[in-house]
Amino acid sequence: GGLGGLARILRAYYEDRLTYYAVDLPETLAIQEWFLRACFPTTPTAFKGGRAKVQFKRGGLNFVNAYVLESQNIGFDAAVNIDSMQEMNEDAVRAYIRYFEDNISERGVFYFQNPGPMRKLLPKSSAYFQGMPEDMAKSFADKSMGYG
């Protein structure tokens, strides 16, 4: 999300071992795509702007219009959401959470850092931190989601 800074750091570290999916509003996605393509000009990229199925680039940068995310299942190992769900209505937040639940790998991790009332939509369990030791998951939940 954002302008692509976290994606740049992850891509620089993991190189082609990382298959990255940026899911955002079209206007923000265009900036991310421009920035990341400028940082990694030889990295393969794909863009999903409509409901048609897209062949994503393994080991590449993949950009997905948030309005059509649900039209294609994308498996992933980690999801990060920082400071965006408070900008969405409750139905949109529930749709994202459902998508994460349906598509995250068995040992996947979902890091959620959002202030405000949308935190209440996540269950008060470590289910969103699958694959982490229980004490670490509880620590993330307590600090990140305000649960105690």
PDB file of N, CA, C and O in Angstrom, residues 86-122:
ATOM      1  N   GLN A  86      -9.700   1.915   8.090  1.00  0.00           N
ATOM      2  CA  GLN A  86     -10.541   2.955   8.683  1.00  0.00           C
ATOM      3  C   GLN A  86     -11.129   3.877   7.614  1.00  0.00           C
ATOM      4  O   GLN A  86     -12.064   4.618   7.887  1.00  0.00           O
ATOM      5  N   GLU A  87     -10.612   3.783   6.388  1.00  0.00           N
ATOM      6  CA  GLU A  87     -11.139   4.575   5.278  1.00  0.00           C
ATOM      7  C   GLU A  87     -12.261   3.854   4.537  1.00  0.00           C
ATOM      8  O   GLU A  87     -12.852   4.406   3.627  1.00  0.00           O
ATOM      9  N   MET A  88     -12.529   2.585   4.928  1.00  0.00           N
ATOM     10  CA  MET A  88     -13.524   1.763   4.236  1.00  0.00           C
ATOM     11  C   MET A  88     -14.789   1.641   5.073  1.00  0.00           C
ATOM     12  O   MET A  88     -14.751   1.797   6.283  1.00  0.00           O
ATOM     13  N   ASN A  89     -15.884   1.305   4.390  1.00  0.00           N
ATOM     14  CA  ASN A  89     -17.082   1.007   5.160  1.00  0.00           C
ATOM     15  C   ASN A  89     -16.985  -0.422   5.681  1.00  0.00           C
ATOM     16  O   ASN A  89     -16.136  -1.214   5.254  1.00  0.00           O
ATOM     17  N   GLU A  90     -17.850  -0.772   6.607  1.00  0.00           N
ATOM     18  CA  GLU A  90     -17.779  -2.066   7.272  1.00  0.00           C
ATOM     19  C   GLU A  90     -17.931  -3.235   6.303  1.00  0.00           C
ATOM     20  O   GLU A  90     -17.253  -4.259   6.439  1.00  0.00           O
ATOM     21  N   ASP A  91     -18.786  -3.107   5.301  1.00  0.00           N
ATOM     22  CA  ASP A  91     -18.955  -4.191   4.330  1.00  0.00           C
ATOM     23  C   ASP A  91     -17.665  -4.455   3.550  1.00  0.00           C
ATOM     24  O   ASP A  91     -17.314  -5.605   3.281  1.00  0.00           O
ATOM     25  N   ALA A  92     -16.962  -3.400   3.180  1.00  0.00           N
ATOM     26  CA  ALA A  92     -15.702  -3.557   2.450  1.00  0.00           C
ATOM     27  C   ALA A  92     -14.655  -4.234   3.325  1.00  0.00           C
ATOM     28  O   ALA A  92     -13.927  -5.120   2.866  1.00  0.00           O
ATOM     29  N   VAL A  93     -14.586  -3.842   4.592  1.00  0.00           N
ATOM     30  CA  VAL A  93     -13.630  -4.459   5.515  1.00  0.00           C
ATOM     31  C   VAL A  93     -13.946  -5.944   5.677  1.00  0.00           C
ATOM     32  O   VAL A  93     -13.056  -6.796   5.611  1.00  0.00           O
ATOM     33  N   ARG A  94     -15.219  -6.269   5.860  1.00  0.00           N
ATOM     34  CA  ARG A  94     -15.607  -7.680   6.000  1.00  0.00           C
ATOM     35  C   ARG A  94     -15.248  -8.477   4.737  1.00  0.00           C
ATOM     36  O   ARG A  94     -14.813  -9.618   4.832  1.00  0.00           O
ATOM     37  N   ALA A  95     -15.404  -7.876   3.565  1.00  0.00           N
ATOM     38  CA  ALA A  95     -15.066  -8.561   2.318  1.00  0.00           C
ATOM     39  C   ALA A  95     -13.563  -8.847   2.246  1.00  0.00           C
ATOM     40  O   ALA A  95     -13.151  -9.933   1.835  1.00  0.00           O
ATOM     41  N   TYR A  96     -12.733  -7.882   2.631  1.00  0.00           N
ATOM     42  CA  TYR A  96     -11.291  -8.107   2.638  1.00  0.00           C
ATOM     43  C   TYR A  96     -10.914  -9.214   3.611  1.00  0.00           C
ATOM     44  O   TYR A  96     -10.133 -10.103   3.289  1.00  0.00           O
ATOM     45  N   ILE A  97     -11.453  -9.166   4.804  1.00  0.00           N
ATOM     46  CA  ILE A  97     -11.129 -10.182   5.806  1.00  0.00           C
ATOM     47  C   ILE A  97     -11.548 -11.564   5.308  1.00  0.00           C
ATOM     48  O   ILE A  97     -10.805 -12.531   5.439  1.00  0.00           O
ATOM     49  N   ARG A  98     -12.715 -11.661   4.708  1.00  0.00           N
ATOM     50  CA  ARG A  98     -13.184 -12.933   4.149  1.00  0.00           C
ATOM     51  C   ARG A  98     -12.227 -13.405   3.038  1.00  0.00           C
ATOM     52  O   ARG A  98     -11.879 -14.579   2.960  1.00  0.00           O
ATOM     53  N   TYR A  99     -11.788 -12.482   2.189  1.00  0.00           N
ATOM     54  CA  TYR A  99     -10.844 -12.830   1.130  1.00  0.00           C
ATOM     55  C   TYR A  99      -9.543 -13.352   1.725  1.00  0.00           C
ATOM     56  O   TYR A  99      -8.992 -14.357   1.270  1.00  0.00           O
ATOM     57  N   PHE A 100      -9.036 -12.668   2.751  1.00  0.00           N
ATOM     58  CA  PHE A 100      -7.811 -13.122   3.417  1.00  0.00           C
ATOM     59  C   PHE A 100      -7.998 -14.527   3.973  1.00  0.00           C
ATOM     60  O   PHE A 100      -7.153 -15.394   3.796  1.00  0.00           O
ATOM     61  N   GLU A 101      -9.098 -14.763   4.655  1.00  0.00           N
ATOM     62  CA  GLU A 101      -9.369 -16.077   5.244  1.00  0.00           C
ATOM     63  C   GLU A 101      -9.424 -17.169   4.174  1.00  0.00           C
ATOM     64  O   GLU A 101      -8.934 -18.272   4.389  1.00  0.00           O
ATOM     65  N   ASP A 102     -10.023 -16.857   3.052  1.00  0.00           N
ATOM     66  CA  ASP A 102     -10.213 -17.849   1.991  1.00  0.00           C
ATOM     67  C   ASP A 102      -8.944 -18.145   1.195  1.00  0.00           C
ATOM     68  O   ASP A 102      -8.836 -19.197   0.580  1.00  0.00           O
ATOM     69  N   ASN A 103      -7.984 -17.213   1.177  1.00  0.00           N
ATOM     70  CA  ASN A 103      -6.850 -17.341   0.264  1.00  0.00           C
ATOM     71  C   ASN A 103      -5.475 -17.432   0.910  1.00  0.00           C
ATOM     72  O   ASN A 103      -4.503 -17.727   0.219  1.00  0.00           O
ATOM     73  N   ILE A 104      -5.379 -17.193   2.194  1.00  0.00           N
ATOM     74  CA  ILE A 104      -4.078 -17.249   2.854  1.00  0.00           C
ATOM     75  C   ILE A 104      -3.653 -18.705   3.033  1.00  0.00           C
ATOM     76  O   ILE A 104      -4.493 -19.580   3.244  1.00  0.00           O
ATOM     77  N   SER A 105      -2.348 -18.963   2.921  1.00  0.00           N
ATOM     78  CA  SER A 105      -1.850 -20.330   3.074  1.00  0.00           C
ATOM     79  C   SER A 105      -2.049 -20.815   4.512  1.00  0.00           C
ATOM     80  O   SER A 105      -2.288 -20.017   5.426  1.00  0.00           O
ATOM     81  N   GLU A 106      -1.927 -22.114   4.672  1.00  0.00           N
ATOM     82  CA  GLU A 106      -2.188 -22.725   5.982  1.00  0.00           C
ATOM     83  C   GLU A 106      -1.333 -22.109   7.087  1.00  0.00           C
ATOM     84  O   GLU A 106      -1.791 -21.929   8.198  1.00  0.00           O
ATOM     85  N   ARG A 107      -0.092 -21.792   6.798  1.00  0.00           N
ATOM     86  CA  ARG A 107       0.795 -21.204   7.804  1.00  0.00           C
ATOM     87  C   ARG A 107       0.993 -19.710   7.561  1.00  0.00           C
ATOM     88  O   ARG A 107       1.958 -19.119   8.029  1.00  0.00           O
ATOM     89  N   GLY A 108       0.063 -19.096   6.833  1.00  0.00           N
ATOM     90  CA  GLY A 108       0.193 -17.693   6.489  1.00  0.00           C
ATOM     91  C   GLY A 108       0.016 -16.762   7.669  1.00  0.00           C
ATOM     92  O   GLY A 108      -0.513 -17.127   8.712  1.00  0.00           O
ATOM     93  N   VAL A 109       0.453 -15.530   7.475  1.00  0.00           N
ATOM     94  CA  VAL A 109       0.392 -14.500   8.503  1.00  0.00           C
ATOM     95  C   VAL A 109      -0.334 -13.284   7.938  1.00  0.00           C
ATOM     96  O   VAL A 109      -0.064 -12.855   6.824  1.00  0.00           O
ATOM     97  N   PHE A 110      -1.248 -12.743   8.724  1.00  0.00           N
ATOM     98  CA  PHE A 110      -1.945 -11.510   8.360  1.00  0.00           C
ATOM     99  C   PHE A 110      -1.613 -10.471   9.422  1.00  0.00           C
ATOM    100  O   PHE A 110      -2.018 -10.591  10.565  1.00  0.00           O
ATOM    101  N   TYR A 111      -0.845  -9.455   9.041  1.00  0.00           N
ATOM    102  CA  TYR A 111      -0.512  -8.369   9.959  1.00  0.00           C
ATOM    103  C   TYR A 111      -1.486  -7.225   9.715  1.00  0.00           C
ATOM    104  O   TYR A 111      -1.599  -6.715   8.612  1.00  0.00           O
ATOM    105  N   PHE A 112      -2.182  -6.821  10.748  1.00  0.00           N
ATOM    106  CA  PHE A 112      -3.247  -5.826  10.676  1.00  0.00           C
ATOM    107  C   PHE A 112      -2.931  -4.704  11.648  1.00  0.00           C
ATOM    108  O   PHE A 112      -2.852  -4.926  12.846  1.00  0.00           O
ATOM    109  N   GLN A 113      -2.710  -3.497  11.144  1.00  0.00           N
ATOM    110  CA  GLN A 113      -2.427  -2.348  12.000  1.00  0.00           C
ATOM    111  C   GLN A 113      -3.319  -1.197  11.540  1.00  0.00           C
ATOM    112  O   GLN A 113      -2.991  -0.485  10.603  1.00  0.00           O
ATOM    113  N   ASN A 114      -4.478  -1.089  12.172  1.00  0.00           N
ATOM    114  CA  ASN A 114      -5.433  -0.048  11.821  1.00  0.00           C
ATOM    115  C   ASN A 114      -6.047   0.513  13.094  1.00  0.00           C
ATOM    116  O   ASN A 114      -6.519  -0.241  13.932  1.00  0.00           O
ATOM    117  N   PRO A 115      -6.051   1.831  13.230  1.00  0.00           N
ATOM    118  CA  PRO A 115      -6.710   2.418  14.397  1.00  0.00           C
ATOM    119  C   PRO A 115      -8.222   2.461  14.193  1.00  0.00           C
ATOM    120  O   PRO A 115      -8.716   2.245  13.088  1.00  0.00           O
ATOM    121  N   GLY A 116      -8.921   2.728  15.250  1.00  0.00           N
ATOM    122  CA  GLY A 116     -10.353   2.975  15.143  1.00  0.00           C
ATOM    123  C   GLY A 116     -11.227   1.755  15.246  1.00  0.00           C
ATOM    124  O   GLY A 116     -10.778   0.654  15.568  1.00  0.00           O
ATOM    125  N   PRO A 117     -12.498   1.935  14.920  1.00  0.00           N
ATOM    126  CA  PRO A 117     -13.504   0.911  15.192  1.00  0.00           C
ATOM    127  C   PRO A 117     -13.438  -0.331  14.304  1.00  0.00           C
ATOM    128  O   PRO A 117     -14.031  -1.344  14.648  1.00  0.00           O
ATOM    129  N   MET A 118     -12.725  -0.311  13.190  1.00  0.00           N
ATOM    130  CA  MET A 118     -12.691  -1.481  12.313  1.00  0.00           C
ATOM    131  C   MET A 118     -11.974  -2.660  12.959  1.00  0.00           C
ATOM    132  O   MET A 118     -12.159  -3.795  12.553  1.00  0.00           O
ATOM    133  N   ARG A 119     -11.176  -2.413  13.997  1.00  0.00           N
ATOM    134  CA  ARG A 119     -10.495  -3.512  14.700  1.00  0.00           C
ATOM    135  C   ARG A 119     -11.486  -4.522  15.244  1.00  0.00           C
ATOM    136  O   ARG A 119     -11.194  -5.693  15.345  1.00  0.00           O
ATOM    137  N   LYS A 120     -12.674  -4.049  15.593  1.00  0.00           N
ATOM    138  CA  LYS A 120     -13.661  -4.945  16.202  1.00  0.00           C
ATOM    139  C   LYS A 120     -14.128  -6.038  15.235  1.00  0.00           C
ATOM    140  O   LYS A 120     -14.695  -7.034  15.660  1.00  0.00           O
ATOM    141  N   LEU A 121     -13.870  -5.881  13.953  1.00  0.00           N
ATOM    142  CA  LEU A 121     -14.308  -6.864  12.973  1.00  0.00           C
ATOM    143  C   LEU A 121     -13.428  -8.109  12.934  1.00  0.00           C
ATOM    144  O   LEU A 121     -13.823  -9.124  12.389  1.00  0.00           O
ATOM    145  N   LEU A 122     -12.239  -8.021  13.510  1.00  0.00           N
ATOM    146  CA  LEU A 122     -11.370  -9.195  13.581  1.00  0.00           C
ATOM    147  C   LEU A 122     -11.716  -9.998  14.823  1.00  0.00           C
ATOM    148  O   LEU A 122     -11.991  -9.434  15.872  1.00  0.00           O
TER     149      LEU A 122
END
